[in-house]
Amino acid sequence: MTRPLARVAIPGVPSRQGVTCPYCFASVAPQRILFRCRGQAGRRQGCAPVLDEKLAAYTGSTAGASLPPVFAASGRKGRADCPACGVPTGNRACPECHNPLPSAYCDSLGRIVALVGAKNAGKSTYIAVLLHELMNRVGTELDASLVACDDRTIERYKRDFARPLLEERRLLPTTPSAATGPREPLVYLLTRTRRGRFSRSRNDSLALVLFDTAGEDLRSREATDLHLRYLEAADAIIFLVDPLELPGARAGVRDAVPGPRAPGGGAPGDGGEPLDVIARVTEALRPRHGTRPGEPLPVPVAVALTKIDVLRPGLLRQSALHRSRSGQGVLDLDDRDAVHEQVRALLHDWQAGQLDTYLGQQYADHALFGLSALGGVPEEGRVGPGGVRPYRAEDPLLWLLYRFGMLDGVRPGGA
């Protein structure tokens, strides 16, 4: 039996009163969710396609916006009969933008995780690797499955992430600005089999919505307000910070990274300083939570230094960042604390202590990470000769799953 998580999964975060559309981010009461007729197929007599003006307005094009009509219905048990043709349907749609609302998303606890970082922080690369790890090695470890909730997610992941990076070993281009078109989310259902009392197994499901944000969309407050409405709807944030944007860190690895440019192909400083980016996102988050400036936000925030493979040779061998996770299907809280303190010490050593101070002031719960999506420095626009070898790329999401109540935490040291 699949048991959706309770909607009070994050202590201190207001529970949702409805379903948040992963496309336009409107909060929709369950009874307001529309149904879309299944239409005509084969010998089935259904409604003919018509231009859906709301969907066309969202996508900015009429292409693909001619679909069977939507209608309102009570929708008990997730199905309703079309009032025009009588054909039953389980296809649901957002009443505001008419994008599809996958059944798995509506029926499970949906959590929107926003992925944020300045240009060249490696957001798209991180998404590609993280999802691949969840579908394979980490999914096996957690006894979990990760399944796309809609065809658009399947196609976008293959086209924009998996095929170029994992199959063709080409570096991914920088994320295009939201000003060029609507942001397409990646919507997945993560299901874990867990042992309960008397060793009975149960399945817990979590709908996960991932967004990557163009660095240039965070250069100004105006752009943030115009294009990043999803930040107000985010249940958690993963900030990616390229350590090579921090002068103190770059000075220590100048021999490993020749020239004035970072491995991602951009110059240091492109897309905004990490602290400026985080400050703008923090301002965007406050309206939903009604917090005053300086009052800690209840949104869990994971801040990860990327490209840690470049820095690891210079770290002490006993550093927590040299250790791999135990891989036991739980969150090792002793390891989590050790990595957090190691990254915190690095930030202060690199004259970036303000970042740590600001996070402690603005967020009630934040954690620091060090990871590498590729596991090596790319060469001439391609993945290094060793291929994609991620190092602790899953750590931020595992911590969020722990915060969401989907992963147990243990202290092997007995503390």
PDB file of N, CA and C in Angstrom, residues 320-321 334-348 356 368-369:
ATOM      1  N   ALA A 320      36.634  15.703   6.322  1.00  0.00           N
ATOM      2  CA  ALA A 320      35.371  14.996   6.088  1.00  0.00           C
ATOM      3  C   ALA A 320      35.036  14.949   4.608  1.00  0.00           C
ATOM      4  N   LEU A 321      35.523  15.903   3.825  1.00  0.00           N
ATOM      5  CA  LEU A 321      35.224  15.936   2.395  1.00  0.00           C
ATOM      6  C   LEU A 321      36.009  14.892   1.606  1.00  0.00           C
ATOM      7  N   ASP A 334      26.275  12.122  12.070  1.00  0.00           N
ATOM      8  CA  ASP A 334      27.639  12.468  12.464  1.00  0.00           C
ATOM      9  C   ASP A 334      28.425  12.948  11.242  1.00  0.00           C
ATOM     10  N   ASP A 335      28.303  12.227  10.154  1.00  0.00           N
ATOM     11  CA  ASP A 335      28.961  12.632   8.912  1.00  0.00           C
ATOM     12  C   ASP A 335      28.414  13.965   8.425  1.00  0.00           C
ATOM     13  N   ARG A 336      27.100  14.138   8.520  1.00  0.00           N
ATOM     14  CA  ARG A 336      26.467  15.388   8.076  1.00  0.00           C
ATOM     15  C   ARG A 336      27.034  16.577   8.851  1.00  0.00           C
ATOM     16  N   ASP A 337      27.179  16.430  10.160  1.00  0.00           N
ATOM     17  CA  ASP A 337      27.725  17.514  10.983  1.00  0.00           C
ATOM     18  C   ASP A 337      29.179  17.793  10.625  1.00  0.00           C
ATOM     19  N   ALA A 338      29.942  16.730  10.370  1.00  0.00           N
ATOM     20  CA  ALA A 338      31.364  16.902  10.075  1.00  0.00           C
ATOM     21  C   ALA A 338      31.562  17.635   8.747  1.00  0.00           C
ATOM     22  N   VAL A 339      30.770  17.276   7.720  1.00  0.00           N
ATOM     23  CA  VAL A 339      30.882  17.949   6.424  1.00  0.00           C
ATOM     24  C   VAL A 339      30.457  19.405   6.553  1.00  0.00           C
ATOM     25  N   HIS A 340      29.378  19.642   7.281  1.00  0.00           N
ATOM     26  CA  HIS A 340      28.898  21.013   7.481  1.00  0.00           C
ATOM     27  C   HIS A 340      29.993  21.885   8.102  1.00  0.00           C
ATOM     28  N   GLU A 341      30.630  21.372   9.147  1.00  0.00           N
ATOM     29  CA  GLU A 341      31.662  22.163   9.826  1.00  0.00           C
ATOM     30  C   GLU A 341      32.900  22.345   8.951  1.00  0.00           C
ATOM     31  N   GLN A 342      33.233  21.325   8.139  1.00  0.00           N
ATOM     32  CA  GLN A 342      34.385  21.447   7.251  1.00  0.00           C
ATOM     33  C   GLN A 342      34.150  22.537   6.200  1.00  0.00           C
ATOM     34  N   VAL A 343      32.955  22.537   5.589  1.00  0.00           N
ATOM     35  CA  VAL A 343      32.645  23.549   4.579  1.00  0.00           C
ATOM     36  C   VAL A 343      32.570  24.927   5.224  1.00  0.00           C
ATOM     37  N   ARG A 344      32.009  24.983   6.406  1.00  0.00           N
ATOM     38  CA  ARG A 344      31.935  26.262   7.130  1.00  0.00           C
ATOM     39  C   ARG A 344      33.340  26.818   7.376  1.00  0.00           C
ATOM     40  N   ALA A 345      34.263  25.957   7.788  1.00  0.00           N
ATOM     41  CA  ALA A 345      35.637  26.402   8.028  1.00  0.00           C
ATOM     42  C   ALA A 345      36.293  26.873   6.730  1.00  0.00           C
ATOM     43  N   LEU A 346      36.013  26.187   5.618  1.00  0.00           N
ATOM     44  CA  LEU A 346      36.572  26.581   4.331  1.00  0.00           C
ATOM     45  C   LEU A 346      36.084  27.972   3.929  1.00  0.00           C
ATOM     46  N   LEU A 347      34.795  28.224   4.104  1.00  0.00           N
ATOM     47  CA  LEU A 347      34.247  29.536   3.751  1.00  0.00           C
ATOM     48  C   LEU A 347      34.968  30.644   4.521  1.00  0.00           C
ATOM     49  N   HIS A 348      35.194  30.420   5.788  1.00  0.00           N
ATOM     50  CA  HIS A 348      35.873  31.440   6.591  1.00  0.00           C
ATOM     51  C   HIS A 348      37.344  31.564   6.175  1.00  0.00           C
ATOM     52  N   ASP A 356      28.269  32.346   5.394  1.00  0.00           N
ATOM     53  CA  ASP A 356      27.831  31.506   6.508  1.00  0.00           C
ATOM     54  C   ASP A 356      27.057  32.331   7.532  1.00  0.00           C
ATOM     55  N   LEU A 368      25.443  22.906   4.998  1.00  0.00           N
ATOM     56  CA  LEU A 368      26.489  23.144   4.016  1.00  0.00           C
ATOM     57  C   LEU A 368      27.016  21.809   3.486  1.00  0.00           C
ATOM     58  N   PHE A 369      27.347  21.789   2.181  1.00  0.00           N
ATOM     59  CA  PHE A 369      27.767  20.555   1.521  1.00  0.00           C
ATOM     60  C   PHE A 369      28.939  20.834   0.599  1.00  0.00           C
TER      61      PHE A 369
END
